[in-house]
Short mmCIF file of C-alpha atoms in Angstrom, two decimals:
data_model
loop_
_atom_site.label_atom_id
_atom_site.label_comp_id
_atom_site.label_asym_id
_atom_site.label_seq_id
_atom_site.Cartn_x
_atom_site.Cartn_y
_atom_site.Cartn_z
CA UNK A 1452 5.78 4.34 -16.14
CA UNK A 1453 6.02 5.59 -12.68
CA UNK A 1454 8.68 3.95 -10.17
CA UNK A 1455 9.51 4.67 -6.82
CA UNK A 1456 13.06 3.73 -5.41
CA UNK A 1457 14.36 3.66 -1.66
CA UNK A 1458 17.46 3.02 -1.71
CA UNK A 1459 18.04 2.04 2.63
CA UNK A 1460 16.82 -1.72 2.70
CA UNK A 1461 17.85 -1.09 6.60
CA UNK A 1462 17.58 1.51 8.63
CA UNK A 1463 19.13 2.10 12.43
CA UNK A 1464 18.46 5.20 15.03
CA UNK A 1465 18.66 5.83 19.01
CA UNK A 1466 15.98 6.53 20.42
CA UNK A 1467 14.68 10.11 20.94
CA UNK A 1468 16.70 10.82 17.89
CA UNK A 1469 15.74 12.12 14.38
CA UNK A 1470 15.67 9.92 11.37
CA UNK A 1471 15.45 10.31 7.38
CA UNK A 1472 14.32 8.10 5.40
CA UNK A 1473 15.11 8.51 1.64
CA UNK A 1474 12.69 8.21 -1.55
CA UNK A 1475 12.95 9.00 -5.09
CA UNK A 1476 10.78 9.09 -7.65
CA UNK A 1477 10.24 9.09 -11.68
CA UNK A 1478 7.20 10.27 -13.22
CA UNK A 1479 6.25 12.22 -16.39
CA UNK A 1480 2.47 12.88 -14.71
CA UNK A 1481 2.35 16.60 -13.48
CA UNK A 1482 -0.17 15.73 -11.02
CA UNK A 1483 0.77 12.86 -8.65
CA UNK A 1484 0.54 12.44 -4.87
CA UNK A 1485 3.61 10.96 -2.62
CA UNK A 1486 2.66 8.96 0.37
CA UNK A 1487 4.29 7.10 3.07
CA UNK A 1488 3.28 4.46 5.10
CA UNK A 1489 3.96 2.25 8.02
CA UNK A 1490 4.20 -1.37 8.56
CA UNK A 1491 4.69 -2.95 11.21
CA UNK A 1492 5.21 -6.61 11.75
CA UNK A 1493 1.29 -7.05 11.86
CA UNK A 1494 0.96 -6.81 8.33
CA UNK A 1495 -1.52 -3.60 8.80
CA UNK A 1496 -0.62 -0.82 6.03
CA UNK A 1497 -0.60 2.54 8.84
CA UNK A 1498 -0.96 6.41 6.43
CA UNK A 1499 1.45 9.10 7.61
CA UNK A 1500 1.70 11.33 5.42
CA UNK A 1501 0.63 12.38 2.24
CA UNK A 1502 2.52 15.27 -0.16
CA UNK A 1503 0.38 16.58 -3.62
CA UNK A 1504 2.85 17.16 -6.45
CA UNK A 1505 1.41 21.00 -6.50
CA UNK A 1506 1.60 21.63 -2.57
CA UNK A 1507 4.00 24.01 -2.28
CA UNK A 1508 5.16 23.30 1.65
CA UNK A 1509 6.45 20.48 3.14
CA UNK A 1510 3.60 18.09 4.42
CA UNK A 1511 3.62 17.53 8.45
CA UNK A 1512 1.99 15.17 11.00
CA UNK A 1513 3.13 15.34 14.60
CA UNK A 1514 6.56 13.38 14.23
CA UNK A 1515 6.48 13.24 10.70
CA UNK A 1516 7.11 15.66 8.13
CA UNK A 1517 8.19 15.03 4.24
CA UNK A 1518 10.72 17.03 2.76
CA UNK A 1519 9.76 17.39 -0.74
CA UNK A 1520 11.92 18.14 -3.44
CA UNK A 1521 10.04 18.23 -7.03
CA UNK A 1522 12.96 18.92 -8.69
CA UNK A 1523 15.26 16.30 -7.51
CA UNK A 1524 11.92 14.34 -7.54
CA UNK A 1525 12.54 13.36 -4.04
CA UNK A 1526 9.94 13.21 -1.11
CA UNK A 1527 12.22 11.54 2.02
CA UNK A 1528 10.39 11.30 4.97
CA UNK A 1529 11.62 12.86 8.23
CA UNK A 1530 10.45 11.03 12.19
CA UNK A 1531 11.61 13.02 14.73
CA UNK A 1532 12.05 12.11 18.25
CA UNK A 1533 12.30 8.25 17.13
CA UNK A 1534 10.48 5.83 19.60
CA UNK A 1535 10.72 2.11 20.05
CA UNK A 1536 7.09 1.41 18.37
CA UNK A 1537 8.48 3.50 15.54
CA UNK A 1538 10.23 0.16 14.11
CA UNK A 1539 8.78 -1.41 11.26
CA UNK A 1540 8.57 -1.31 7.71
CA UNK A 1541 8.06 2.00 6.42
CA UNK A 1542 7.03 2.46 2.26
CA UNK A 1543 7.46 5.60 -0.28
CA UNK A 1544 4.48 5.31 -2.47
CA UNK A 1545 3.36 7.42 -5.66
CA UNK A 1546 -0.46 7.78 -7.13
CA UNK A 1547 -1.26 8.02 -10.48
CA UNK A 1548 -2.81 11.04 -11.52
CA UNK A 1549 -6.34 11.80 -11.70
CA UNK A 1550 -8.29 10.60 -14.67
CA UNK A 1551 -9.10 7.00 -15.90
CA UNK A 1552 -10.39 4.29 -13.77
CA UNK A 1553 -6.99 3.27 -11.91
CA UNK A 1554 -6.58 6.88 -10.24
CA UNK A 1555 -5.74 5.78 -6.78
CA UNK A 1556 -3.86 3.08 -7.73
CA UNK A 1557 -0.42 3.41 -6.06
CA UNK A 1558 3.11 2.00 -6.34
CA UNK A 1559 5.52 1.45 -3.99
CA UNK A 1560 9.09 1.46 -3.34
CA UNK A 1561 11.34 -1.33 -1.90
CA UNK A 1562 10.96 -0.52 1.49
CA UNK A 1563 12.91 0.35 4.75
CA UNK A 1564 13.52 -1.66 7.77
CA UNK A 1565 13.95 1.23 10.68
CA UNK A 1566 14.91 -0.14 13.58
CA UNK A 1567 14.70 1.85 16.63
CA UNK A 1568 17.16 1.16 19.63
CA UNK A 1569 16.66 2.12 23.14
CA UNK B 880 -11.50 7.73 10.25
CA UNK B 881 -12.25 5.08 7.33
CA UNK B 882 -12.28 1.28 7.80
CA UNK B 883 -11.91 -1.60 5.30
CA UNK B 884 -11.92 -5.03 6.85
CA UNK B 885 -10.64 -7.94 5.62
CA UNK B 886 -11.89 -11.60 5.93
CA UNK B 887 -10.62 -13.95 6.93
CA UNK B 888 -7.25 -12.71 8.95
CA UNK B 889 -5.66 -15.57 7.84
CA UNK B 890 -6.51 -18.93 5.74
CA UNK B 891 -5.26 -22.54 5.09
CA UNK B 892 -5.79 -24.33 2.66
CA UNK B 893 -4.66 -27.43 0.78
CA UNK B 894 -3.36 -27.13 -2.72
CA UNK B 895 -5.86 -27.17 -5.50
CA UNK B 896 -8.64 -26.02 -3.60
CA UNK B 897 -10.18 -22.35 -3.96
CA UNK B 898 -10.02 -19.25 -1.39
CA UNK B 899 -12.25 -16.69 -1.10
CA UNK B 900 -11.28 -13.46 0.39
CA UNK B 901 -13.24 -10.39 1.05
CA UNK B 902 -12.51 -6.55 1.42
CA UNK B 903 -15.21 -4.57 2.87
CA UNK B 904 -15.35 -0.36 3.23
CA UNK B 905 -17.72 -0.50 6.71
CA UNK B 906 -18.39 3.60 6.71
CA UNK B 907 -17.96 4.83 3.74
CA UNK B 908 -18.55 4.17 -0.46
CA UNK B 909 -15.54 2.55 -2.49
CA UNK B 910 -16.30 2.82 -6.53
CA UNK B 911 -12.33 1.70 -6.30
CA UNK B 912 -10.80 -1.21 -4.56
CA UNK B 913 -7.47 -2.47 -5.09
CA UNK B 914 -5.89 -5.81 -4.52
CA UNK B 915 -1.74 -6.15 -3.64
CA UNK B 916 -0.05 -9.11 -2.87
CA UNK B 917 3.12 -9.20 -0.69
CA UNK B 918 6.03 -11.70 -0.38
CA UNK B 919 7.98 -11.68 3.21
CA UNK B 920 9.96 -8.83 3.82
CA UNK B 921 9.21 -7.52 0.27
CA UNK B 922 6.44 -4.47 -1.69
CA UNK B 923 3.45 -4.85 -2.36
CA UNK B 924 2.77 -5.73 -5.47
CA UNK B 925 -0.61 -4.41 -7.40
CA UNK B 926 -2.42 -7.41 -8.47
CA UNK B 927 -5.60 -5.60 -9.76
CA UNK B 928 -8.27 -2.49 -9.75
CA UNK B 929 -11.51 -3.20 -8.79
CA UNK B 930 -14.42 -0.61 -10.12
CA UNK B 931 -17.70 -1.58 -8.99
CA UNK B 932 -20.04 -3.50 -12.04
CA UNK B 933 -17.09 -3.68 -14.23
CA UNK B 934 -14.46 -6.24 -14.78
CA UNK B 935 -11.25 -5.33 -13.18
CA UNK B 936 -8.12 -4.42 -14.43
CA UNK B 937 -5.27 -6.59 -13.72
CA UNK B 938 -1.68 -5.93 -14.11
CA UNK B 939 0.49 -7.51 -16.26
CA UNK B 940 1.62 -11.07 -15.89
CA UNK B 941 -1.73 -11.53 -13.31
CA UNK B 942 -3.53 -14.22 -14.30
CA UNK B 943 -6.94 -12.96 -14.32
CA UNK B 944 -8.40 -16.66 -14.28
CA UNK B 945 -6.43 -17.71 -11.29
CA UNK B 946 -6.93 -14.23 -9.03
CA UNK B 947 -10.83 -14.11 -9.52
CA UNK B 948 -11.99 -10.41 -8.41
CA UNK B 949 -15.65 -9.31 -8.16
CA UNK B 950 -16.49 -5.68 -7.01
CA UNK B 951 -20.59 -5.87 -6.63
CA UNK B 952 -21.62 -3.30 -4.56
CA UNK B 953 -19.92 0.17 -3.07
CA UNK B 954 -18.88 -1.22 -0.07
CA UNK B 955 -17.61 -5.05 -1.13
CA UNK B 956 -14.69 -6.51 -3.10
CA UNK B 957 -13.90 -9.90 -2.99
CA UNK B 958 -10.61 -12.20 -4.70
CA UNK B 959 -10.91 -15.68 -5.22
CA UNK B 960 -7.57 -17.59 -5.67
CA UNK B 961 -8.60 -20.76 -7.20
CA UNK B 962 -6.65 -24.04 -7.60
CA UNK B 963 -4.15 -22.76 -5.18
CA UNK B 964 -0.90 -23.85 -5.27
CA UNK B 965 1.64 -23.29 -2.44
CA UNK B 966 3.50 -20.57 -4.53
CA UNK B 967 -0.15 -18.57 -4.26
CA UNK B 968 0.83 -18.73 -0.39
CA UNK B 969 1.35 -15.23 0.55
CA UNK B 970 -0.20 -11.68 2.22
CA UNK B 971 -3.17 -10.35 0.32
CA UNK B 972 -3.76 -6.67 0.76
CA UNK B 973 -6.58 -5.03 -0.33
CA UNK B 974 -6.82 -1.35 -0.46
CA UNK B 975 -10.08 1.09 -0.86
CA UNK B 976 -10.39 4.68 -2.57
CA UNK B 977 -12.70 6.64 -1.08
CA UNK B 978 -14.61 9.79 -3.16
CA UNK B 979 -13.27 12.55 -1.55
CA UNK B 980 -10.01 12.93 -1.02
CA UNK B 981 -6.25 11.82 -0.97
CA UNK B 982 -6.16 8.75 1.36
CA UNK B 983 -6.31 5.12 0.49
CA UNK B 984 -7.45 3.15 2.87
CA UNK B 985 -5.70 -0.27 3.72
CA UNK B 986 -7.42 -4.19 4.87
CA UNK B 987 -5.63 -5.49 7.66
CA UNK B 988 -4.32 -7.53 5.28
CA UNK B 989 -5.09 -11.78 4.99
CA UNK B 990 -2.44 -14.51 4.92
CA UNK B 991 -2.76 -17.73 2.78
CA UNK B 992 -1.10 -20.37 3.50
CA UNK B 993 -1.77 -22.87 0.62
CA UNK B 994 0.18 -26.38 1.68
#
C-alpha cells in the first residue's frame, strides 16, 4: 500500500523568504508520480508541481521546485520568494502506477498549513 | 488548461433526503473520474473511481449503496448521497484523469450541509 506522510501540520515564513515543505513517501511501485498541490481556503485543489519517479532532475515551476530524493523516498517541495497569497493548505500526493483501471488515482498526505507573514 | 466543474457549489439539505452532485470535464474526455471527500482542516479522502460504463470502484469501508456514483458519458460523473445524515455533511471533491498526460484535474469542490 502506498502512504504519503508530512510530518509539519503548521507551517510559518516572512515574506519574500524561502520555504520547505517536507514529504515522504512509501511505495513498492517503481513507477509512481509525486505531486503537490495547493489549497486555499476556497476549497479549490490548485497543481504545482508534478515529479515522475524516473525523472532524473528536480521538477520546477516559477516559485516552486521539488527536491526529489528517491532514495530517501522524499519529494519536499521548495516556494521561494514566499508571498502573502501563498498561505493555504498545501498537499504531498503519490499516483499509482500505470496499469489497471485506478491509475490516476492519488493519495495524499496530512497536509500543511503555511502561513505567510508580511 | 483543463476544466472540471462541479454542481452545485454548495447544497443543503435535510436529513434523510438524497443529493445529487455532478462533476463535469467541459474541454476535454475523462474515461477516469474520481470522487474524495474532505473533513475540515483534514485530506482528502478517496471515496471511489469512476470508469465510464462500468461500476465504480469504491474504497474500503465506502458504502457503495449510500455514495451512489454513475460515470455515463466521457465528460460526466455524478454521486448521489442518499438518505443523508448530518455525518454525510462534508466537502465533496471530484477529480478527472485526462488521456494524455500526468495532471489530474480537480472540481471546485461542493459542500453538503445535511441538517
Amino acid at each position: 500500500a502506498q502512504k504519503i506522510t508530512q510530518t509539519q501540520p503548521g507551517m510559518f515564513v516572512q515574506e519574500k523568504e524561502a520555504v520547505t515543505l517536507d514529504c515522504t513517501y512509501d511505495t513498492s511501485d517503481q513507477s509512481y508520480g509525486l505531486f503537490w498541490y495547493k489549497q486555499p481556503s476556497s476549497g479549490e485543489m490548485i497543481f504545482l508541481i508534478y515529479q515522475g519517479s524516473y525523472d532524473e532532475q528536480n521538477a520546477t515551476e516559477g516559485r516552486y521546485s521539488l527536491n526529489f530524493q528517491k532514495a530517501r523516498k522524499s519529494a519536499n517541495l521548495v516556494i521561494s520568494a514566499s508571498q502573502l497569497g501563498d498561505s493555504a493548505m498545501y498537499f504531498c500526493a503519490m499516483r499509482e502506477g500505470p496499469g489497471g483501471t485506478s491509475y490516476g488515482k492519488l493519495t495524499f498526505g496530512q497536509g500543511t498549513i503555511l502561513t505567510v507573514h508580511p | 488548461g483543463a476544466v472540471v466543474s462541479q454542481h452545485p457549489s454548495w447544497v443543503i439539505c435535510k436529513s434523510g433526503t438524497s443529493v445529487k452532485i455532478e462533476c463535469r470535464s467541459l474541454d476535454f474526455q475523462a474515461t477516469t473520474m474520481f470522487w474524495y471527500r474532505q473533513f475540515p482542516k483534514q485530506s482528502l479522502m478517496l471515496m471511489a473511481t469512476s470508469n465510464e460504463g462500468s461500476k465504480a470502484t469504491y474504497e474500503q469501508g465506502v458504502e457503495k449503496d449510500k455514495f451512489l456514483i454513475n460515470h455515463a458519458s466521457l465528460t460526466l460523473s455524478t454521486l448521489t448521497v442518499t438518505s443523508a445524515h448530518p455525518e454525510d455533511s462534508s466537502f465533496y471533491i471530484c477529480s478527472a484523469r485526462a488521456q494524455w498526460g500526468n495532471e489530474q484535474y480537480f472540481g471546485p469542490g461542493t459542500r453538503l450541509t445535511v441538517t
